[in-house]
PDB file of N, CA and C in Angstrom:
ATOM      1  N   UNK A   1       0.712  -1.176  -0.027  1.00 65.00           N
ATOM      2  CA  UNK A   1       0.123   0.025   0.156  1.00 65.00           C
ATOM      3  C   UNK A   1       0.762   1.486  -0.194  1.00 65.00           C
ATOM      4  N   UNK A   2       0.671   2.014  -0.997  1.00 83.00           N
ATOM      5  CA  UNK A   2       1.456   3.545  -0.921  1.00 83.00           C
ATOM      6  C   UNK A   2       0.769   4.466  -0.251  1.00 83.00           C
ATOM      7  N   UNK A   3       1.675   5.298   0.225  1.00 91.00           N
ATOM      8  CA  UNK A   3       1.008   6.780   1.325  1.00 91.00           C
ATOM      9  C   UNK A   3       0.323   7.531   0.334  1.00 91.00           C
ATOM     10  N   UNK A   4      -0.307   8.171   0.877  1.00 96.00           N
ATOM     11  CA  UNK A   4      -1.278   9.018   0.661  1.00 96.00           C
ATOM     12  C   UNK A   4      -0.785  10.459   1.154  1.00 96.00           C
ATOM     13  N   UNK A   5      -0.225  11.035  -0.001  1.00 97.00           N
ATOM     14  CA  UNK A   5       0.357  12.279  -0.072  1.00 97.00           C
ATOM     15  C   UNK A   5      -0.411  13.634  -0.038  1.00 97.00           C
ATOM     16  N   UNK A   6      -0.858  14.576   0.589  1.00 98.00           N
ATOM     17  CA  UNK A   6      -1.593  15.448  -0.209  1.00 98.00           C
ATOM     18  C   UNK A   6      -0.902  16.776   0.636  1.00 98.00           C
ATOM     19  N   UNK A   7      -1.165  17.763  -0.330  1.00 98.00           N
ATOM     20  CA  UNK A   7      -0.564  19.221   0.117  1.00 98.00           C
ATOM     21  C   UNK A   7      -1.499  20.151   0.053  1.00 98.00           C
ATOM     22  N   UNK A   8      -1.571  20.886   1.175  1.00 98.00           N
ATOM     23  CA  UNK A   8      -2.740  21.879   1.510  1.00 98.00           C
ATOM     24  C   UNK A   8      -2.038  23.631   1.332  1.00 98.00           C
ATOM     25  N   UNK A   9      -2.975  24.569   0.861  1.00 98.00           N
ATOM     26  CA  UNK A   9      -2.425  25.452   0.932  1.00 98.00           C
ATOM     27  C   UNK A   9      -2.904  26.168   2.467  1.00 98.00           C
ATOM     28  N   UNK A  10      -2.491  26.595   3.332  1.00 97.00           N
ATOM     29  CA  UNK A  10      -2.864  27.060   4.780  1.00 97.00           C
ATOM     30  C   UNK A  10      -2.960  28.862   4.446  1.00 97.00           C
ATOM     31  N   UNK A  11      -3.758  29.278   4.078  1.00 95.00           N
ATOM     32  CA  UNK A  11      -3.604  30.637   3.405  1.00 95.00           C
ATOM     33  C   UNK A  11      -3.509  31.448   4.873  1.00 95.00           C
ATOM     34  N   UNK A  12      -4.106  31.357   5.924  1.00 96.00           N
ATOM     35  CA  UNK A  12      -4.218  32.270   6.993  1.00 96.00           C
ATOM     36  C   UNK A  12      -2.753  32.134   7.999  1.00 96.00           C
ATOM     37  N   UNK A  13      -2.030  31.181   7.339  1.00 97.00           N
ATOM     38  CA  UNK A  13      -0.719  30.999   8.326  1.00 97.00           C
ATOM     39  C   UNK A  13       0.540  31.484   6.883  1.00 97.00           C
ATOM     40  N   UNK A  14      -0.091  31.641   5.931  1.00 97.00           N
ATOM     41  CA  UNK A  14       0.802  31.731   4.525  1.00 97.00           C
ATOM     42  C   UNK A  14       1.754  31.112   4.307  1.00 97.00           C
ATOM     43  N   UNK A  15       1.322  29.702   4.091  1.00 98.00           N
ATOM     44  CA  UNK A  15       2.481  28.503   4.097  1.00 98.00           C
ATOM     45  C   UNK A  15       1.812  27.373   3.353  1.00 98.00           C
ATOM     46  N   UNK A  16       2.194  26.845   2.475  1.00 98.00           N
ATOM     47  CA  UNK A  16       1.784  25.102   1.879  1.00 98.00           C
ATOM     48  C   UNK A  16       2.178  24.250   2.766  1.00 98.00           C
ATOM     49  N   UNK A  17       1.610  23.214   3.435  1.00 98.00           N
ATOM     50  CA  UNK A  17       2.160  22.290   4.147  1.00 98.00           C
ATOM     51  C   UNK A  17       1.577  20.578   3.019  1.00 98.00           C
ATOM     52  N   UNK A  18       2.729  19.658   3.885  1.00 98.00           N
ATOM     53  CA  UNK A  18       2.638  18.352   3.094  1.00 98.00           C
ATOM     54  C   UNK A  18       2.035  17.462   4.240  1.00 98.00           C
ATOM     55  N   UNK A  19       1.166  16.611   4.071  1.00 98.00           N
ATOM     56  CA  UNK A  19       0.897  15.523   4.955  1.00 98.00           C
ATOM     57  C   UNK A  19       1.013  14.365   4.066  1.00 98.00           C
ATOM     58  N   UNK A  20       1.609  13.181   4.575  1.00 97.00           N
ATOM     59  CA  UNK A  20       1.692  11.709   4.766  1.00 97.00           C
ATOM     60  C   UNK A  20       0.693  10.800   5.423  1.00 97.00           C
ATOM     61  N   UNK A  21      -0.277  10.552   4.882  1.00 96.00           N
ATOM     62  CA  UNK A  21      -1.265   9.752   5.623  1.00 96.00           C
ATOM     63  C   UNK A  21      -1.941  10.369   6.810  1.00 96.00           C
ATOM     64  N   UNK A  22      -1.789  11.735   6.418  1.00 96.00           N
ATOM     65  CA  UNK A  22      -2.789  12.418   7.035  1.00 96.00           C
ATOM     66  C   UNK A  22      -1.501  13.382   8.271  1.00 96.00           C
ATOM     67  N   UNK A  23      -0.367  13.079   8.560  1.00 97.00           N
ATOM     68  CA  UNK A  23       0.396  13.258   9.304  1.00 97.00           C
ATOM     69  C   UNK A  23       1.120  14.473   8.656  1.00 97.00           C
ATOM     70  N   UNK A  24       1.598  15.570   9.366  1.00 97.00           N
ATOM     71  CA  UNK A  24       2.274  16.608   8.753  1.00 97.00           C
ATOM     72  C   UNK A  24       3.533  16.069   8.693  1.00 97.00           C
ATOM     73  N   UNK A  25       4.058  16.179   7.309  1.00 98.00           N
ATOM     74  CA  UNK A  25       5.585  15.916   7.052  1.00 98.00           C
ATOM     75  C   UNK A  25       6.161  17.017   6.653  1.00 98.00           C
ATOM     76  N   UNK A  26       5.599  18.560   6.813  1.00 98.00           N
ATOM     77  CA  UNK A  26       6.652  19.491   6.471  1.00 98.00           C
ATOM     78  C   UNK A  26       6.115  20.711   5.602  1.00 98.00           C
ATOM     79  N   UNK A  27       6.668  22.108   5.758  1.00 98.00           N
ATOM     80  CA  UNK A  27       5.837  23.085   4.867  1.00 98.00           C
ATOM     81  C   UNK A  27       6.813  24.023   4.640  1.00 98.00           C
ATOM     82  N   UNK A  28       6.265  24.739   3.834  1.00 98.00           N
ATOM     83  CA  UNK A  28       6.898  26.378   3.150  1.00 98.00           C
ATOM     84  C   UNK A  28       6.100  27.159   3.310  1.00 98.00           C
ATOM     85  N   UNK A  29       6.856  28.207   3.727  1.00 98.00           N
ATOM     86  CA  UNK A  29       6.332  29.516   4.362  1.00 98.00           C
ATOM     87  C   UNK A  29       6.377  30.715   3.342  1.00 98.00           C
ATOM     88  N   UNK A  30       5.780  31.363   3.153  1.00 98.00           N
ATOM     89  CA  UNK A  30       6.047  32.891   2.285  1.00 98.00           C
ATOM     90  C   UNK A  30       5.398  34.290   3.191  1.00 98.00           C
ATOM     91  N   UNK A  31       5.973  35.043   2.486  1.00 97.00           N
ATOM     92  CA  UNK A  31       5.493  36.428   3.089  1.00 97.00           C
ATOM     93  C   UNK A  31       5.162  36.889   1.851  1.00 97.00           C
ATOM     94  N   UNK A  32       3.646  38.009   2.351  1.00 93.00           N
ATOM     95  CA  UNK A  32       3.663  38.946   1.148  1.00 93.00           C
ATOM     96  C   UNK A  32       3.380  40.216   1.932  1.00 93.00           C
ATOM     97  N   UNK A  33       3.679  41.331   1.043  1.00 83.00           N
ATOM     98  CA  UNK A  33       2.784  42.828   1.768  1.00 83.00           C
ATOM     99  C   UNK A  33       1.528  42.775   1.024  1.00 83.00           C
ATOM    100  N   UNK A  34       0.669  43.558   1.786  1.00 82.00           N
ATOM    101  CA  UNK A  34      -0.491  44.167   1.223  1.00 82.00           C
ATOM    102  C   UNK A  34      -0.470  44.925  -0.166  1.00 82.00           C
ATOM    103  N   UNK A  35      -1.202  44.531  -1.126  1.00 85.00           N
ATOM    104  CA  UNK A  35      -1.478  44.788  -2.337  1.00 85.00           C
ATOM    105  C   UNK A  35      -0.015  44.613  -3.082  1.00 85.00           C
ATOM    106  N   UNK A  36       1.031  43.693  -2.913  1.00 88.00           N
ATOM    107  CA  UNK A  36       1.921  43.346  -3.763  1.00 88.00           C
ATOM    108  C   UNK A  36       1.731  41.711  -4.055  1.00 88.00           C
ATOM    109  N   UNK A  37       2.001  41.930  -5.599  1.00 92.00           N
ATOM    110  CA  UNK A  37       1.698  40.522  -6.084  1.00 92.00           C
ATOM    111  C   UNK A  37       3.092  39.727  -6.109  1.00 92.00           C
ATOM    112  N   UNK A  38       4.085  39.861  -5.104  1.00 95.00           N
ATOM    113  CA  UNK A  38       5.167  38.850  -4.521  1.00 95.00           C
ATOM    114  C   UNK A  38       4.995  38.120  -3.340  1.00 95.00           C
ATOM    115  N   UNK A  39       5.230  36.677  -3.443  1.00 96.00           N
ATOM    116  CA  UNK A  39       5.141  35.897  -2.373  1.00 96.00           C
ATOM    117  C   UNK A  39       6.816  35.688  -2.333  1.00 96.00           C
ATOM    118  N   UNK A  40       7.349  36.151  -1.245  1.00 97.00           N
ATOM    119  CA  UNK A  40       8.594  35.968  -0.518  1.00 97.00           C
ATOM    120  C   UNK A  40       8.545  34.462   0.180  1.00 97.00           C
ATOM    121  N   UNK A  41       9.387  33.382  -0.771  1.00 98.00           N
ATOM    122  CA  UNK A  41       9.263  32.099   0.323  1.00 98.00           C
ATOM    123  C   UNK A  41      10.525  32.253   0.834  1.00 98.00           C
ATOM    124  N   UNK A  42      10.371  31.856   2.169  1.00 97.00           N
ATOM    125  CA  UNK A  42      11.519  32.438   3.653  1.00 97.00           C
ATOM    126  C   UNK A  42      11.816  30.841   4.130  1.00 97.00           C
ATOM    127  N   UNK A  43      11.029  29.837   4.233  1.00 98.00           N
ATOM    128  CA  UNK A  43      11.406  28.577   5.124  1.00 98.00           C
ATOM    129  C   UNK A  43      11.008  27.488   4.341  1.00 98.00           C
ATOM    130  N   UNK A  44      11.789  26.529   4.060  1.00 98.00           N
ATOM    131  CA  UNK A  44      10.662  24.952   3.670  1.00 98.00           C
ATOM    132  C   UNK A  44      11.516  24.287   4.889  1.00 98.00           C
ATOM    133  N   UNK A  45      10.699  23.333   5.372  1.00 98.00           N
ATOM    134  CA  UNK A  45      11.075  22.371   6.579  1.00 98.00           C
ATOM    135  C   UNK A  45      10.148  20.855   6.329  1.00 98.00           C
ATOM    136  N   UNK A  46      11.349  19.977   6.409  1.00 98.00           N
ATOM    137  CA  UNK A  46      10.480  18.553   6.384  1.00 98.00           C
ATOM    138  C   UNK A  46      11.171  17.902   7.693  1.00 98.00           C
ATOM    139  N   UNK A  47      10.092  17.276   8.329  1.00 98.00           N
ATOM    140  CA  UNK A  47      10.489  16.455   9.420  1.00 98.00           C
ATOM    141  C   UNK A  47      11.377  15.102   9.197  1.00 98.00           C
ATOM    142  N   UNK A  48      12.211  15.422   9.979  1.00 97.00           N
ATOM    143  CA  UNK A  48      13.339  14.383   9.508  1.00 97.00           C
ATOM    144  C   UNK A  48      12.893  13.017   9.659  1.00 97.00           C
ATOM    145  N   UNK A  49      11.857  12.867   9.991  1.00 96.00           N
ATOM    146  CA  UNK A  49      11.073  11.022   9.822  1.00 96.00           C
ATOM    147  C   UNK A  49      10.428  11.034   8.716  1.00 96.00           C
ATOM    148  N   UNK A  50      10.272  11.627   7.762  1.00 97.00           N
ATOM    149  CA  UNK A  50       9.934  11.780   6.216  1.00 97.00           C
ATOM    150  C   UNK A  50      10.968  12.498   5.151  1.00 97.00           C
ATOM    151  N   UNK A  51      12.300  12.270   6.041  1.00 95.00           N
ATOM    152  CA  UNK A  51      12.998  12.598   4.842  1.00 95.00           C
ATOM    153  C   UNK A  51      13.603  11.600   3.897  1.00 95.00           C
ATOM    154  N   UNK A  52      13.941  11.706   2.746  1.00 94.00           N
ATOM    155  CA  UNK A  52      14.580  11.128   1.720  1.00 94.00           C
ATOM    156  C   UNK A  52      13.457  10.258   0.657  1.00 94.00           C
ATOM    157  N   UNK A  53      12.456  10.814   1.051  1.00 95.00           N
ATOM    158  CA  UNK A  53      11.096  10.814   0.238  1.00 95.00           C
ATOM    159  C   UNK A  53      10.895  11.617  -1.212  1.00 95.00           C
ATOM    160  N   UNK A  54      11.487  12.774  -1.321  1.00 96.00           N
ATOM    161  CA  UNK A  54      10.918  13.766  -2.302  1.00 96.00           C
ATOM    162  C   UNK A  54      10.259  14.693  -1.842  1.00 96.00           C
ATOM    163  N   UNK A  55       9.846  14.796  -0.876  1.00 98.00           N
ATOM    164  CA  UNK A  55       8.632  15.373  -0.405  1.00 98.00           C
ATOM    165  C   UNK A  55       8.703  17.142  -0.374  1.00 98.00           C
ATOM    166  N   UNK A  56      10.110  17.562  -0.019  1.00 97.00           N
ATOM    167  CA  UNK A  56      10.379  18.910  -0.244  1.00 97.00           C
ATOM    168  C   UNK A  56      10.237  19.324  -1.774  1.00 97.00           C
ATOM    169  N   UNK A  57      10.608  18.766  -2.702  1.00 97.00           N
ATOM    170  CA  UNK A  57      10.448  18.765  -3.962  1.00 97.00           C
ATOM    171  C   UNK A  57       9.037  18.855  -4.446  1.00 97.00           C
ATOM    172  N   UNK A  58       8.252  18.118  -4.041  1.00 97.00           N
ATOM    173  CA  UNK A  58       6.949  17.930  -4.654  1.00 97.00           C
ATOM    174  C   UNK A  58       6.062  19.334  -3.398  1.00 97.00           C
ATOM    175  N   UNK A  59       6.289  19.418  -2.398  1.00 98.00           N
ATOM    176  CA  UNK A  59       5.788  20.503  -1.708  1.00 98.00           C
ATOM    177  C   UNK A  59       6.212  21.977  -2.522  1.00 98.00           C
ATOM    178  N   UNK A  60       7.283  22.378  -2.838  1.00 98.00           N
ATOM    179  CA  UNK A  60       8.044  23.503  -3.422  1.00 98.00           C
ATOM    180  C   UNK A  60       7.228  23.520  -4.841  1.00 98.00           C
ATOM    181  N   UNK A  61       7.253  22.625  -5.618  1.00 97.00           N
ATOM    182  CA  UNK A  61       6.980  22.225  -6.985  1.00 97.00           C
ATOM    183  C   UNK A  61       4.906  23.210  -6.656  1.00 97.00           C
ATOM    184  N   UNK A  62       4.251  22.624  -5.705  1.00 98.00           N
ATOM    185  CA  UNK A  62       3.088  22.547  -5.605  1.00 98.00           C
ATOM    186  C   UNK A  62       2.693  23.909  -5.445  1.00 98.00           C
ATOM    187  N   UNK A  63       3.539  24.685  -4.302  1.00 97.00           N
ATOM    188  CA  UNK A  63       3.317  26.232  -3.980  1.00 97.00           C
ATOM    189  C   UNK A  63       3.945  27.037  -5.156  1.00 97.00           C
ATOM    190  N   UNK A  64       5.031  26.617  -5.623  1.00 97.00           N
ATOM    191  CA  UNK A  64       5.171  27.484  -6.524  1.00 97.00           C
ATOM    192  C   UNK A  64       4.021  27.504  -7.885  1.00 97.00           C
ATOM    193  N   UNK A  65       3.488  26.456  -8.332  1.00 96.00           N
ATOM    194  CA  UNK A  65       2.729  26.507  -9.247  1.00 96.00           C
ATOM    195  C   UNK A  65       1.467  27.546  -8.940  1.00 96.00           C
ATOM    196  N   UNK A  66       1.071  27.155  -7.903  1.00 96.00           N
ATOM    197  CA  UNK A  66      -0.289  27.868  -7.264  1.00 96.00           C
ATOM    198  C   UNK A  66       0.166  29.148  -7.159  1.00 96.00           C
ATOM    199  N   UNK A  67       1.476  29.608  -6.758  1.00 95.00           N
ATOM    200  CA  UNK A  67       1.712  31.047  -6.775  1.00 95.00           C
ATOM    201  C   UNK A  67       1.605  31.938  -8.148  1.00 95.00           C
ATOM    202  N   UNK A  68       2.069  30.786  -9.320  1.00 95.00           N
ATOM    203  CA  UNK A  68       1.968  31.409 -10.722  1.00 95.00           C
ATOM    204  C   UNK A  68       0.562  31.366 -10.991  1.00 95.00           C
ATOM    205  N   UNK A  69      -0.226  30.248 -10.721  1.00 95.00           N
ATOM    206  CA  UNK A  69      -1.899  30.447 -11.086  1.00 95.00           C
ATOM    207  C   UNK A  69      -2.470  31.383 -10.255  1.00 95.00           C
ATOM    208  N   UNK A  70      -2.100  32.228  -9.349  1.00 94.00           N
ATOM    209  CA  UNK A  70      -2.538  33.084  -8.773  1.00 94.00           C
ATOM    210  C   UNK A  70      -2.000  34.811  -9.164  1.00 94.00           C
ATOM    211  N   UNK A  71      -1.282  34.421 -10.080  1.00 94.00           N
ATOM    212  CA  UNK A  71      -0.554  35.686 -10.639  1.00 94.00           C
ATOM    213  C   UNK A  71       0.350  36.162  -9.998  1.00 94.00           C
ATOM    214  N   UNK A  72       1.508  35.511  -9.193  1.00 95.00           N
ATOM    215  CA  UNK A  72       2.394  36.094  -7.824  1.00 95.00           C
ATOM    216  C   UNK A  72       3.713  35.917  -8.455  1.00 95.00           C
ATOM    217  N   UNK A  73       4.707  36.632  -8.209  1.00 95.00           N
ATOM    218  CA  UNK A  73       5.749  36.730  -8.535  1.00 95.00           C
ATOM    219  C   UNK A  73       6.709  35.863  -7.529  1.00 95.00           C
ATOM    220  N   UNK A  74       7.585  35.125  -7.717  1.00 96.00           N
ATOM    221  CA  UNK A  74       8.280  34.109  -6.544  1.00 96.00           C
ATOM    222  C   UNK A  74       9.625  34.902  -6.270  1.00 96.00           C
ATOM    223  N   UNK A  75       9.746  35.157  -5.155  1.00 96.00           N
ATOM    224  CA  UNK A  75      10.937  35.869  -4.858  1.00 96.00           C
ATOM    225  C   UNK A  75      11.793  34.649  -3.779  1.00 96.00           C
ATOM    226  N   UNK A  76      12.793  33.983  -4.245  1.00 97.00           N
ATOM    227  CA  UNK A  76      13.419  32.845  -3.038  1.00 97.00           C
ATOM    228  C   UNK A  76      14.164  33.034  -2.467  1.00 97.00           C
ATOM    229  N   UNK A  77      13.488  33.476  -1.336  1.00 96.00           N
ATOM    230  CA  UNK A  77      14.869  33.512   0.047  1.00 96.00           C
ATOM    231  C   UNK A  77      15.158  32.429   0.725  1.00 96.00           C
ATOM    232  N   UNK A  78      14.442  31.161   0.465  1.00 97.00           N
ATOM    233  CA  UNK A  78      14.911  30.095   1.103  1.00 97.00           C
ATOM    234  C   UNK A  78      15.653  29.381   0.276  1.00 97.00           C
ATOM    235  N   UNK A  79      16.989  29.102   0.887  1.00 96.00           N
ATOM    236  CA  UNK A  79      17.746  28.149   0.091  1.00 96.00           C
ATOM    237  C   UNK A  79      17.118  26.941  -0.605  1.00 96.00           C
ATOM    238  N   UNK A  80      16.405  26.416  -0.089  1.00 97.00           N
ATOM    239  CA  UNK A  80      15.660  25.175  -0.892  1.00 97.00           C
ATOM    240  C   UNK A  80      15.013  25.563  -1.855  1.00 97.00           C
ATOM    241  N   UNK A  81      14.226  26.376  -1.816  1.00 97.00           N
ATOM    242  CA  UNK A  81      13.589  26.881  -2.790  1.00 97.00           C
ATOM    243  C   UNK A  81      14.413  27.613  -4.313  1.00 97.00           C
ATOM    244  N   UNK A  82      15.447  28.322  -3.454  1.00 96.00           N
ATOM    245  CA  UNK A  82      16.214  28.743  -4.992  1.00 96.00           C
ATOM    246  C   UNK A  82      17.079  27.615  -5.521  1.00 96.00           C
ATOM    247  N   UNK A  83      17.491  26.640  -4.698  1.00 96.00           N
ATOM    248  CA  UNK A  83      17.883  25.714  -5.300  1.00 96.00           C
ATOM    249  C   UNK A  83      17.352  25.109  -6.418  1.00 96.00           C
ATOM    250  N   UNK A  84      15.976  24.491  -6.157  1.00 96.00           N
ATOM    251  CA  UNK A  84      14.941  23.897  -6.441  1.00 96.00           C
ATOM    252  C   UNK A  84      14.565  24.738  -7.815  1.00 96.00           C
ATOM    253  N   UNK A  85      14.581  25.927  -7.805  1.00 96.00           N
ATOM    254  CA  UNK A  85      14.358  26.796  -8.802  1.00 96.00           C
ATOM    255  C   UNK A  85      15.401  26.787 -10.022  1.00 96.00           C
ATOM    256  N   UNK A  86      16.655  26.981  -9.670  1.00 94.00           N
ATOM    257  CA  UNK A  86      17.832  26.260 -10.837  1.00 94.00           C
ATOM    258  C   UNK A  86      18.123  25.347 -11.412  1.00 94.00           C
ATOM    259  N   UNK A  87      17.437  24.351 -10.787  1.00 94.00           N
ATOM    260  CA  UNK A  87      16.986  22.806 -11.273  1.00 94.00           C
ATOM    261  C   UNK A  87      15.995  22.948 -12.172  1.00 94.00           C
ATOM    262  N   UNK A  88      14.843  23.888 -12.116  1.00 91.00           N
ATOM    263  CA  UNK A  88      13.533  23.965 -12.468  1.00 91.00           C
ATOM    264  C   UNK A  88      13.403  25.098 -13.172  1.00 91.00           C
ATOM    265  N   UNK A  89      13.813  25.188 -14.617  1.00 86.00           N
ATOM    266  CA  UNK A  89      13.895  26.517 -15.237  1.00 86.00           C
ATOM    267  C   UNK A  89      12.672  27.041 -15.894  1.00 86.00           C
ATOM    268  N   UNK A  90      11.082  26.137 -15.821  1.00 87.00           N
ATOM    269  CA  UNK A  90      10.243  26.429 -16.005  1.00 87.00           C
ATOM    270  C   UNK A  90       9.494  27.452 -15.325  1.00 87.00           C
ATOM    271  N   UNK A  91      10.116  27.920 -14.140  1.00 85.00           N
ATOM    272  CA  UNK A  91       9.502  28.989 -13.545  1.00 85.00           C
ATOM    273  C   UNK A  91      10.251  30.348 -13.759  1.00 85.00           C
ATOM    274  N   UNK A  92      11.124  30.486 -14.415  1.00 80.00           N
ATOM    275  CA  UNK A  92      12.359  31.385 -14.532  1.00 80.00           C
ATOM    276  C   UNK A  92      11.321  32.653 -15.169  1.00 80.00           C
ATOM    277  N   UNK A  93      10.370  32.959 -15.632  1.00 83.00           N
ATOM    278  CA  UNK A  93       9.776  34.216 -16.203  1.00 83.00           C
ATOM    279  C   UNK A  93       8.827  34.875 -14.930  1.00 83.00           C
ATOM    280  N   UNK A  94       8.808  33.798 -13.932  1.00 90.00           N
ATOM    281  CA  UNK A  94       7.827  34.504 -12.695  1.00 90.00           C
ATOM    282  C   UNK A  94       8.848  34.566 -11.531  1.00 90.00           C
ATOM    283  N   UNK A  95      10.378  34.618 -11.697  1.00 94.00           N
ATOM    284  CA  UNK A  95      10.687  34.728 -10.355  1.00 94.00           C
ATOM    285  C   UNK A  95      11.749  36.032 -10.624  1.00 94.00           C
ATOM    286  N   UNK A  96      11.655  36.616  -9.386  1.00 93.00           N
ATOM    287  CA  UNK A  96      12.657  37.837  -9.349  1.00 93.00           C
ATOM    288  C   UNK A  96      13.471  37.149  -8.341  1.00 93.00           C
ATOM    289  N   UNK A  97      14.838  37.502  -8.354  1.00 93.00           N
ATOM    290  CA  UNK A  97      15.647  36.846  -7.193  1.00 93.00           C
ATOM    291  C   UNK A  97      16.292  38.201  -6.602  1.00 93.00           C
ATOM    292  N   UNK A  98      16.338  37.929  -5.238  1.00 90.00           N
ATOM    293  CA  UNK A  98      16.634  38.973  -4.126  1.00 90.00           C
ATOM    294  C   UNK A  98      17.994  39.216  -4.267  1.00 90.00           C
ATOM    295  N   UNK A  99      18.225  40.333  -4.010  1.00 80.00           N
ATOM    296  CA  UNK A  99      19.986  40.877  -3.775  1.00 80.00           C
ATOM    297  C   UNK A  99      20.550  39.554  -2.955  1.00 80.00           C
ATOM    298  N   UNK A 100      21.939  39.539  -3.527  1.00 65.00           N
ATOM    299  CA  UNK A 100      22.685  38.274  -2.354  1.00 65.00           C
ATOM    300  C   UNK A 100      22.320  37.050  -2.713  1.00 65.00           C
ATOM    301  N   UNK A 101      20.944  36.782  -3.235  1.00 66.00           N
ATOM    302  CA  UNK A 101      21.018  35.224  -3.744  1.00 66.00           C
ATOM    303  C   UNK A 101      21.051  34.722  -5.287  1.00 66.00           C
ATOM    304  N   UNK A 102      22.166  34.340  -5.554  1.00 63.00           N
ATOM    305  CA  UNK A 102      22.371  33.909  -7.291  1.00 63.00           C
ATOM    306  C   UNK A 102      21.468  33.149  -7.788  1.00 63.00           C
ATOM    307  N   UNK A 103      21.404  33.538  -9.003  1.00 62.00           N
ATOM    308  CA  UNK A 103      20.225  32.958 -10.231  1.00 62.00           C
ATOM    309  C   UNK A 103      20.891  31.554 -10.370  1.00 62.00           C
TER     310      UNK A 103
END
């Protein structure tokens, strides 16, 4: 039997979480200013008990896809999100790299 993996946009917490069989396995957080079209991704975390399953990549992919669907610009302050974007250039037009973070 395979694990049931779900990704949830927790709007009130400004984050996306990932669950495995109903148990929270991790999250990626973003910040936004009122009236801005930018989502600054600031932190991604996966519980060590769930590491090695590719969950962080699935989570970030879904979060960035949703950001683009909502016409938001992605600003990758989180090192994991920045690294993921470097490996997946399909989001290139939707990204503004912050000062000090190499593309």
